[in-house]
């Protein structure tokens, strides 16, 4: 048997829905259960044997049509891909290893190479768009696939007699069978949770058990070294997840909800219990598994405050990355080289350096609005560096911290401790601010792992945006979009590792990007065809955004979960929803006309 799969397997998809973080706030309602029902394990409910199984192959199909049906059936992983094995001879089914990897393909063609009597050879040619790992993690790819399939007739029906190991499924079939879910792990500071995306095909009544099993297995290898997992040894799941009844003698939460018992959790500190609750509740709520959530430590409630009614999303909301993504300071803009605040009453120029000068090229505000980092045109003649990175307080003074021929738009950490920038396309720095003293020190960030990566990242880096959790960066290098992981070494220095290329199918160069949510970025690119695209942090779901009212080129994009702004060739525009039609369109921001204005959001 041949196998065409590389060892690392993940995937990309073009259009699938995902639960937004904001939707978590409505998932604390209860579902009605009969009062006399006993607790039942989620994942074991309604698991009694049934005569129903996957539909058999259509009779009398020509071999090319049978192959197309087969590529649809492979999207059902139930019982070791039983649906797909029905299209094989007994010999092929017994030898086929469906665990060797999973490829997602587009534009699959079935081409006849030979056919004689009861034998036929076909070639499947397709375009690979992604790979899926056994744990549901995926990686976007962009490559051709060509695979030979031997077929024979069995009792008058064509069946596959020889095929490579591993699963190949069409993108359309994948979209019907699989759904994107988000696992949450704790960031290094223990203040928020970090998303880890997985794609799963599982029955609804088995979903909770599957998600928590994946959570217990830990984050993906590229992320595992920089996040914490409270659902790790010595903490384990103690028995199955159950739906509690409404018996006063039972440990229940009233109507609805889930009951989860953790062995080894009794010894956790109150804070670690809260972090574990945050991981579990936000993961389940994002998957539309309704609370309240009765969390037990060796049979006893995690916290007496939630013993009667269980935990809700509101109880762990402060850990959600959506909290850190909220824009607390409103819209600002860079206009004619100066920083301005955009209000309903017009433009307000802040006092101090950043409002007084007119030579700023780009600006970044810390999330709390207290600090500013900006790139200024120093006006120095060659060979002196023409750009200077300035850091200072909002409404106060500023001082230079770095120089270069080119400096990227700065980006602040979520806690406002450091502004990141790229000097001359190849030197990444952190301008670290000591709020107690006002001193700023510059630290170099090690990017050697990016340059040496098999992903083929090529300099220069022209844009770098730190995620609001501080664990990832999105960047543009040589016009291509990448995601990388931020690691802090034992010596306190930082390094960027594990790059993956996103948006592989973009036909023009990327020029700007911004974090939209904790797991989605928005990309601006050259040209007037689909100048804006959103994509998930794993490369899945690349989706062109509406371009109505935009005038190419789009120069800058700045986004938050509440709003998106761009600077195009004539103005700053905001993405709007029409109350009457719910159509999305871009609308000019009053007072920010011309190509000398760009939007500025915190981050």
CSV table of C-alpha atoms in Angstrom, one decimal, residues 175-419:
chain,number,residue,atom,x,y,z
A,175,UNK,CA,-18.1,21.2,5.3
A,176,UNK,CA,-21.2,19.1,5.8
A,177,UNK,CA,-19.6,16.6,8.3
A,178,UNK,CA,-17.1,18.7,10.3
A,179,UNK,CA,-17.4,21.8,12.4
A,180,UNK,CA,-14.8,24.1,13.9
A,181,UNK,CA,-14.6,24.2,17.7
A,182,UNK,CA,-12.3,26.2,20.0
A,183,UNK,CA,-10.4,24.7,22.9
A,184,UNK,CA,-9.1,27.2,25.5
A,185,UNK,CA,-5.8,27.0,27.4
A,186,UNK,CA,-4.4,29.5,29.9
A,187,UNK,CA,-1.9,32.1,28.8
A,188,UNK,CA,1.5,32.3,30.5
A,189,UNK,CA,0.4,35.1,32.8
A,190,UNK,CA,-2.7,33.3,34.0
A,191,UNK,CA,-5.0,36.3,33.1
A,192,UNK,CA,-6.8,35.1,30.0
A,193,UNK,CA,-7.3,32.0,27.9
A,194,UNK,CA,-5.9,31.3,24.4
A,195,UNK,CA,-7.8,29.7,21.6
A,196,UNK,CA,-6.7,26.4,20.0
A,197,UNK,CA,-8.9,25.5,17.0
A,198,UNK,CA,-10.0,21.9,16.2
A,199,UNK,CA,-12.3,20.4,13.6
A,200,UNK,CA,-14.5,17.6,14.8
A,201,UNK,CA,-17.2,15.3,13.3
A,202,UNK,CA,-19.1,13.8,16.3
A,203,UNK,CA,-22.7,13.3,17.4
A,204,UNK,CA,-24.1,16.1,19.5
A,205,UNK,CA,-24.6,13.8,22.6
A,206,UNK,CA,-20.9,12.9,22.4
A,207,UNK,CA,-19.5,16.4,21.8
A,208,UNK,CA,-18.9,17.4,25.5
A,209,UNK,CA,-17.0,14.2,26.2
A,210,UNK,CA,-14.9,14.6,23.0
A,211,UNK,CA,-14.1,18.3,23.7
A,212,UNK,CA,-12.9,17.7,27.2
A,213,UNK,CA,-10.9,14.6,26.2
A,214,UNK,CA,-9.1,16.8,23.7
A,215,UNK,CA,-8.6,19.5,26.3
A,216,UNK,CA,-7.1,16.8,28.6
A,217,UNK,CA,-4.7,15.8,25.8
A,218,UNK,CA,-3.4,19.3,25.7
A,219,UNK,CA,-2.7,22.0,23.2
A,220,UNK,CA,-1.2,21.5,19.8
A,221,UNK,CA,2.6,20.9,19.9
A,222,UNK,CA,3.4,24.3,18.5
A,223,UNK,CA,1.4,26.0,21.3
A,224,UNK,CA,1.9,23.6,24.2
A,225,UNK,CA,5.2,25.1,25.4
A,226,UNK,CA,3.7,28.6,25.8
A,227,UNK,CA,0.3,27.9,27.5
A,228,UNK,CA,-0.9,26.3,30.7
A,229,UNK,CA,-3.4,23.5,30.9
A,230,UNK,CA,-5.1,23.0,34.2
A,231,UNK,CA,-6.8,19.8,32.9
A,232,UNK,CA,-3.5,17.9,33.1
A,233,UNK,CA,-2.0,15.4,35.5
A,234,UNK,CA,-2.7,15.0,38.3
A,235,UNK,CA,-6.1,16.4,37.3
A,236,UNK,CA,-8.2,14.0,35.2
A,237,UNK,CA,-11.8,13.5,34.2
A,238,UNK,CA,-13.5,11.3,36.9
A,239,UNK,CA,-16.1,9.2,35.2
A,240,UNK,CA,-18.3,10.4,32.3
A,241,UNK,CA,-19.8,13.8,31.9
A,242,UNK,CA,-23.5,13.6,32.9
A,243,UNK,CA,-26.7,15.4,32.7
A,244,UNK,CA,-27.9,15.8,36.4
A,245,UNK,CA,-31.5,15.3,37.3
A,246,UNK,CA,-33.6,17.5,39.5
A,247,UNK,CA,-33.6,15.3,42.6
A,248,UNK,CA,-32.8,17.2,45.8
A,249,UNK,CA,-30.7,14.3,47.0
A,250,UNK,CA,-28.5,14.4,43.9
A,251,UNK,CA,-25.7,16.8,43.2
A,252,UNK,CA,-27.6,18.7,40.6
A,253,UNK,CA,-28.0,22.1,39.1
A,254,UNK,CA,-31.8,22.2,38.5
A,255,UNK,CA,-33.0,21.9,34.9
A,256,UNK,CA,-30.5,21.3,32.2
A,257,UNK,CA,-26.7,21.8,32.4
A,258,UNK,CA,-23.9,19.3,32.7
A,259,UNK,CA,-22.1,17.7,35.6
A,260,UNK,CA,-18.3,17.2,35.4
A,261,UNK,CA,-16.2,15.6,38.1
A,262,UNK,CA,-12.4,16.0,38.2
A,263,UNK,CA,-10.2,13.6,40.1
A,264,UNK,CA,-7.2,15.3,41.6
A,265,UNK,CA,-8.6,18.7,41.5
A,266,UNK,CA,-9.3,19.1,45.2
A,267,UNK,CA,-5.7,20.1,45.8
A,268,UNK,CA,-5.7,22.9,43.3
A,269,UNK,CA,-5.6,26.5,44.6
A,270,UNK,CA,-8.7,28.6,44.3
A,271,UNK,CA,-7.1,30.5,41.4
A,272,UNK,CA,-6.2,27.3,39.6
A,273,UNK,CA,-9.7,26.0,40.0
A,274,UNK,CA,-11.0,29.2,38.5
A,275,UNK,CA,-8.7,28.9,35.6
A,276,UNK,CA,-9.8,25.3,35.0
A,277,UNK,CA,-13.4,26.4,35.2
A,278,UNK,CA,-12.6,29.1,32.6
A,279,UNK,CA,-11.1,26.5,30.2
A,280,UNK,CA,-14.0,24.1,30.6
A,281,UNK,CA,-16.9,26.6,30.6
A,282,UNK,CA,-15.7,28.7,27.7
A,283,UNK,CA,-14.8,25.6,25.6
A,284,UNK,CA,-18.3,24.0,26.2
A,285,UNK,CA,-20.2,27.2,25.9
A,286,UNK,CA,-18.5,28.1,22.6
A,287,UNK,CA,-19.7,24.7,21.3
A,288,UNK,CA,-23.3,25.5,22.3
A,289,UNK,CA,-23.3,23.0,25.1
A,290,UNK,CA,-25.7,24.8,27.5
A,291,UNK,CA,-25.0,25.5,31.1
A,292,UNK,CA,-25.1,25.9,34.0
A,293,UNK,CA,-22.0,23.8,34.6
A,294,UNK,CA,-21.7,21.8,37.8
A,295,UNK,CA,-17.9,21.4,38.3
A,296,UNK,CA,-16.8,19.0,41.0
A,297,UNK,CA,-13.5,18.2,42.5
A,298,UNK,CA,-13.4,14.6,43.7
A,299,UNK,CA,-17.2,14.6,44.1
A,300,UNK,CA,-17.4,18.0,45.9
A,301,UNK,CA,-18.2,21.4,44.4
A,302,UNK,CA,-15.2,23.4,43.1
A,303,UNK,CA,-16.5,26.5,44.9
A,304,UNK,CA,-19.2,26.7,47.5
A,305,UNK,CA,-20.5,29.9,45.8
A,306,UNK,CA,-21.6,27.7,42.8
A,307,UNK,CA,-22.6,24.6,44.7
A,308,UNK,CA,-26.3,25.2,44.2
A,309,UNK,CA,-26.6,26.7,40.8
A,310,UNK,CA,-23.4,25.8,39.0
A,311,UNK,CA,-21.0,27.9,37.0
A,312,UNK,CA,-22.1,30.1,34.1
A,313,UNK,CA,-20.2,32.0,31.4
A,314,UNK,CA,-20.6,35.2,33.3
A,315,UNK,CA,-18.6,33.7,36.2
A,316,UNK,CA,-15.5,33.2,34.0
A,317,UNK,CA,-16.1,36.0,31.5
A,318,UNK,CA,-13.0,37.9,32.8
A,319,UNK,CA,-10.8,35.2,31.4
A,320,UNK,CA,-12.3,35.4,27.9
A,321,UNK,CA,-10.0,36.9,25.2
A,322,UNK,CA,-13.1,38.9,24.1
A,323,UNK,CA,-12.7,41.0,27.2
A,324,UNK,CA,-9.2,42.0,26.2
A,325,UNK,CA,-10.3,42.7,22.7
A,326,UNK,CA,-12.9,45.3,23.7
A,327,UNK,CA,-12.0,48.8,22.5
A,328,UNK,CA,-12.1,50.9,25.7
A,329,UNK,CA,-10.8,54.2,24.2
A,330,UNK,CA,-12.7,54.7,20.9
A,331,UNK,CA,-11.5,55.5,17.5
A,332,UNK,CA,-8.4,57.6,16.8
A,333,UNK,CA,-6.7,58.4,13.5
A,334,UNK,CA,-3.5,59.6,12.0
A,335,UNK,CA,-4.4,62.7,9.9
A,336,UNK,CA,-1.9,64.9,8.2
A,337,UNK,CA,0.9,63.4,10.3
A,338,UNK,CA,-0.8,64.1,13.7
A,339,UNK,CA,-2.8,62.0,16.1
A,340,UNK,CA,-6.5,62.9,16.5
A,341,UNK,CA,-9.4,61.4,18.5
A,342,UNK,CA,-12.6,60.8,16.5
A,343,UNK,CA,-15.7,61.8,18.4
A,344,UNK,CA,-19.4,62.3,17.4
A,345,UNK,CA,-18.7,66.0,17.7
A,346,UNK,CA,-15.7,66.0,15.4
A,347,UNK,CA,-11.9,65.6,15.7
A,348,UNK,CA,-10.1,66.4,19.0
A,349,UNK,CA,-6.3,66.9,18.9
A,350,UNK,CA,-4.8,65.6,22.1
A,351,UNK,CA,-2.3,67.7,23.9
A,352,UNK,CA,1.4,66.8,24.0
A,353,UNK,CA,3.9,65.6,21.4
A,354,UNK,CA,1.7,63.2,19.3
A,355,UNK,CA,-1.0,65.9,18.7
A,356,UNK,CA,1.5,68.7,18.0
A,357,UNK,CA,3.8,67.2,15.4
A,358,UNK,CA,2.9,66.6,11.7
A,359,UNK,CA,5.5,64.1,10.7
A,360,UNK,CA,4.0,60.8,12.0
A,361,UNK,CA,3.9,57.8,9.6
A,362,UNK,CA,2.0,55.3,11.8
A,363,UNK,CA,0.7,55.2,15.3
A,364,UNK,CA,-0.2,52.5,17.9
A,365,UNK,CA,-2.1,53.1,21.2
A,366,UNK,CA,-1.8,50.9,24.2
A,367,UNK,CA,-5.1,49.1,25.1
A,368,UNK,CA,-5.8,51.4,28.0
A,369,UNK,CA,-5.0,54.5,25.9
A,370,UNK,CA,-2.2,55.7,28.2
A,371,UNK,CA,0.8,55.1,26.0
A,372,UNK,CA,1.6,55.8,22.4
A,373,UNK,CA,4.2,54.4,20.0
A,374,UNK,CA,4.6,56.1,16.6
A,375,UNK,CA,6.9,56.1,13.6
A,376,UNK,CA,8.1,59.6,12.8
A,377,UNK,CA,9.8,61.0,9.6
A,378,UNK,CA,12.9,62.4,11.1
A,379,UNK,CA,13.6,64.5,8.0
A,380,UNK,CA,17.3,63.5,8.0
A,381,UNK,CA,19.2,63.4,4.7
A,382,UNK,CA,20.9,60.2,3.6
A,383,UNK,CA,22.8,58.3,4.8
A,384,UNK,CA,21.1,59.0,8.2
A,385,UNK,CA,18.2,56.8,9.1
A,386,UNK,CA,15.0,58.6,8.0
A,387,UNK,CA,12.6,57.0,10.4
A,388,UNK,CA,12.4,57.1,14.2
A,389,UNK,CA,10.3,55.1,16.7
A,390,UNK,CA,8.9,57.4,19.3
A,391,UNK,CA,7.3,56.2,22.6
A,392,UNK,CA,5.6,58.4,25.1
A,393,UNK,CA,2.4,59.1,27.1
A,394,UNK,CA,-0.9,60.0,25.6
A,395,UNK,CA,-1.1,63.8,25.9
A,396,UNK,CA,2.5,64.0,27.2
A,397,UNK,CA,6.0,63.9,25.9
A,398,UNK,CA,7.8,61.3,23.8
A,399,UNK,CA,11.4,60.3,23.1
A,400,UNK,CA,13.1,58.2,20.4
A,401,UNK,CA,13.9,54.6,21.1
A,402,UNK,CA,15.0,53.2,17.7
A,403,UNK,CA,16.0,54.4,14.2
A,404,UNK,CA,15.9,52.8,10.7
A,405,UNK,CA,15.4,53.2,7.0
A,406,UNK,CA,12.0,51.6,7.5
A,407,UNK,CA,10.0,50.9,10.6
A,408,UNK,CA,6.7,48.9,10.7
A,409,UNK,CA,3.5,50.1,12.3
A,410,UNK,CA,4.0,49.4,16.0
A,411,UNK,CA,1.8,47.0,18.0
A,412,UNK,CA,1.3,46.9,21.8
A,413,UNK,CA,1.0,43.9,24.1
A,414,UNK,CA,-2.4,43.5,25.7
A,415,UNK,CA,-1.1,44.7,29.0
A,416,UNK,CA,0.6,47.7,27.5
A,417,UNK,CA,4.1,46.7,28.7
A,418,UNK,CA,5.8,46.7,25.3
A,419,UNK,CA,5.4,48.0,21.8
